[in-house]
Amino acid sequence: MSTAVVSRTAGSRWWWFLWGLLALAALATAAVFVPPYLVGGTTVPGLDRITPGYYTSLVIHAVPAGIALVTGPWQFIPKLRTRYPRLHRVTGRVYLVAVVVASLAAVYPRRRTKP
């Protein structure tokens, strides 16, 4: 049985490549899916405008979720944690608050219609 040993340089390249994919996917998701809710949601399919407060809860959910998507990948950079611990803590707190707010807004009850 043989085990392949990856050099430190190759491992670092893979880490940065995968981190870049994660960050790019998070930024693209936030850039594509958050703005429709900020401009009135006319392009959002199946949007319930009858239930009072439902659209507001979607906006309150979408904005912090976008913030969490943008700030999340930065928490995985080891150099950021070691060189700038205060920035890492602040970014982590912003992420945590955004996740909690987005989660609480996501549980707003939507009125179910009969099919």
mmCIF file of C-alpha atoms in Angstrom:
data_model
loop_
_atom_site.group_PDB
_atom_site.id
_atom_site.type_symbol
_atom_site.label_atom_id
_atom_site.label_comp_id
_atom_site.label_asym_id
_atom_site.label_seq_id
_atom_site.Cartn_x
_atom_site.Cartn_y
_atom_site.Cartn_z
ATOM 1 C CA MET A 1 0.000 0.000 0.000
ATOM 2 C CA SER A 2 1.458 3.338 -0.968
ATOM 3 C CA THR A 3 0.496 6.743 0.213
ATOM 4 C CA ALA A 4 1.082 9.728 -2.009
ATOM 5 C CA VAL A 5 2.780 12.636 -0.365
ATOM 6 C CA VAL A 6 1.799 16.035 -1.675
ATOM 7 C CA SER A 7 4.444 18.715 -1.444
ATOM 8 C CA ARG A 8 3.735 21.740 0.680
ATOM 9 C CA THR A 9 3.718 23.984 -2.397
ATOM 10 C CA ALA A 10 1.296 21.769 -4.317
ATOM 11 C CA GLY A 11 -0.962 21.494 -1.280
ATOM 12 C CA SER A 12 -0.940 25.258 -0.869
ATOM 13 C CA ARG A 13 -1.836 25.735 -4.516
ATOM 14 C CA TRP A 14 -4.736 23.334 -4.190
ATOM 15 C CA TRP A 15 -5.920 25.064 -1.017
ATOM 16 C CA TRP A 16 -5.888 28.489 -2.655
ATOM 17 C CA PHE A 17 -7.559 27.119 -5.792
ATOM 18 C CA LEU A 18 -10.376 25.554 -3.776
ATOM 19 C CA TRP A 19 -10.686 28.632 -1.562
ATOM 20 C CA GLY A 20 -10.914 30.800 -4.697
ATOM 21 C CA LEU A 21 -13.679 28.585 -6.072
ATOM 22 C CA LEU A 22 -15.551 28.835 -2.773
ATOM 23 C CA ALA A 23 -15.175 32.615 -2.636
ATOM 24 C CA LEU A 24 -16.145 33.030 -6.287
ATOM 25 C CA ALA A 25 -19.218 30.834 -5.887
ATOM 26 C CA ALA A 26 -20.274 32.720 -2.767
ATOM 27 C CA LEU A 27 -19.806 36.120 -4.413
ATOM 28 C CA ALA A 28 -21.629 35.029 -7.567
ATOM 29 C CA THR A 29 -24.523 33.619 -5.550
ATOM 30 C CA ALA A 30 -24.843 36.814 -3.529
ATOM 31 C CA ALA A 31 -24.535 39.001 -6.640
ATOM 32 C CA VAL A 32 -27.194 37.084 -8.569
ATOM 33 C CA PHE A 33 -29.779 36.248 -5.921
ATOM 34 C CA VAL A 34 -29.786 39.190 -3.495
ATOM 35 C CA PRO A 35 -30.390 42.209 -5.815
ATOM 36 C CA PRO A 36 -33.840 41.101 -7.092
ATOM 37 C CA TYR A 37 -35.168 41.363 -3.538
ATOM 38 C CA LEU A 38 -33.707 44.841 -3.103
ATOM 39 C CA VAL A 39 -35.424 46.293 -6.171
ATOM 40 C CA GLY A 40 -38.938 45.051 -5.506
ATOM 41 C CA GLY A 41 -38.730 41.390 -6.404
ATOM 42 C CA THR A 42 -40.636 41.677 -9.678
ATOM 43 C CA THR A 43 -38.440 38.998 -11.257
ATOM 44 C CA VAL A 44 -38.743 36.539 -8.366
ATOM 45 C CA PRO A 45 -40.997 33.663 -9.493
ATOM 46 C CA GLY A 46 -43.817 32.571 -7.203
ATOM 47 C CA LEU A 47 -43.475 35.530 -4.852
ATOM 48 C CA ASP A 48 -46.329 35.699 -2.351
ATOM 49 C CA ARG A 49 -47.484 39.317 -2.096
ATOM 50 C CA ILE A 50 -50.730 38.483 -0.288
ATOM 51 C CA THR A 51 -49.317 37.433 3.095
ATOM 52 C CA PRO A 52 -48.568 40.577 5.120
ATOM 53 C CA GLY A 53 -44.887 40.970 5.904
ATOM 54 C CA TYR A 54 -43.766 38.046 3.758
ATOM 55 C CA TYR A 55 -41.842 40.142 1.248
ATOM 56 C CA THR A 56 -40.258 42.133 4.074
ATOM 57 C CA SER A 57 -39.126 38.909 5.718
ATOM 58 C CA LEU A 58 -37.596 37.798 2.413
ATOM 59 C CA VAL A 59 -35.614 41.029 2.162
ATOM 60 C CA ILE A 60 -34.552 40.745 5.812
ATOM 61 C CA HIS A 61 -33.475 37.177 5.022
ATOM 62 C CA ALA A 62 -31.733 37.895 1.697
ATOM 63 C CA VAL A 63 -29.547 40.818 2.766
ATOM 64 C CA PRO A 64 -27.892 39.195 5.810
ATOM 65 C CA ALA A 65 -27.613 35.920 3.890
ATOM 66 C CA GLY A 66 -25.700 37.767 1.181
ATOM 67 C CA ILE A 67 -23.466 39.332 3.821
ATOM 68 C CA ALA A 68 -22.814 35.886 5.302
ATOM 69 C CA LEU A 69 -21.954 34.514 1.856
ATOM 70 C CA VAL A 70 -19.465 37.319 1.225
ATOM 71 C CA THR A 71 -17.805 37.273 4.658
ATOM 72 C CA GLY A 72 -17.798 33.506 5.224
ATOM 73 C CA PRO A 73 -14.880 32.442 2.996
ATOM 74 C CA TRP A 74 -12.542 34.962 4.654
ATOM 75 C CA GLN A 75 -12.770 33.049 7.923
ATOM 76 C CA PHE A 76 -10.809 30.161 6.392
ATOM 77 C CA ILE A 77 -7.618 32.113 5.596
ATOM 78 C CA PRO A 78 -4.959 31.136 8.162
ATOM 79 C CA LYS A 79 -2.799 34.210 7.533
ATOM 80 C CA LEU A 80 -5.757 36.487 8.215
ATOM 81 C CA ARG A 81 -6.329 34.755 11.540
ATOM 82 C CA THR A 82 -2.696 35.004 12.629
ATOM 83 C CA ARG A 83 -1.717 38.425 11.276
ATOM 84 C CA TYR A 84 -4.976 40.269 11.873
ATOM 85 C CA PRO A 85 -6.811 38.559 14.736
ATOM 86 C CA ARG A 86 -8.992 41.592 15.444
ATOM 87 C CA LEU A 87 -10.171 41.730 11.815
ATOM 88 C CA HIS A 88 -10.805 37.986 11.924
ATOM 89 C CA ARG A 89 -12.921 38.370 15.087
ATOM 90 C CA VAL A 90 -14.911 41.296 13.692
ATOM 91 C CA THR A 91 -15.533 39.463 10.417
ATOM 92 C CA GLY A 92 -16.578 36.381 12.373
ATOM 93 C CA ARG A 93 -19.015 38.376 14.470
ATOM 94 C CA VAL A 94 -20.495 40.016 11.372
ATOM 95 C CA TYR A 95 -20.875 36.553 9.858
ATOM 96 C CA LEU A 96 -22.498 35.154 12.996
ATOM 97 C CA VAL A 97 -24.977 38.026 13.361
ATOM 98 C CA ALA A 98 -25.840 37.820 9.651
ATOM 99 C CA VAL A 99 -26.513 34.077 9.907
ATOM 100 C CA VAL A 100 -28.694 34.492 13.009
ATOM 101 C CA VAL A 101 -30.730 37.350 11.491
ATOM 102 C CA ALA A 102 -31.134 35.534 8.157
ATOM 103 C CA SER A 103 -32.184 32.355 9.971
ATOM 104 C CA LEU A 104 -34.751 34.134 12.111
ATOM 105 C CA ALA A 105 -36.218 35.915 9.097
ATOM 106 C CA ALA A 106 -36.398 32.643 7.169
ATOM 107 C CA VAL A 107 -38.908 31.129 9.585
ATOM 108 C CA TYR A 108 -41.595 33.740 8.875
ATOM 109 C CA PRO A 109 -44.782 31.771 8.166
ATOM 110 C CA ARG A 110 -46.082 31.815 4.644
ATOM 111 C CA ARG A 111 -49.766 31.224 4.093
ATOM 112 C CA ARG A 112 -50.272 27.980 2.210
ATOM 113 C CA THR A 113 -52.734 27.956 -0.658
ATOM 114 C CA LYS A 114 -54.623 24.836 -1.632
ATOM 115 C CA PRO A 115 -53.543 23.331 -4.978
#
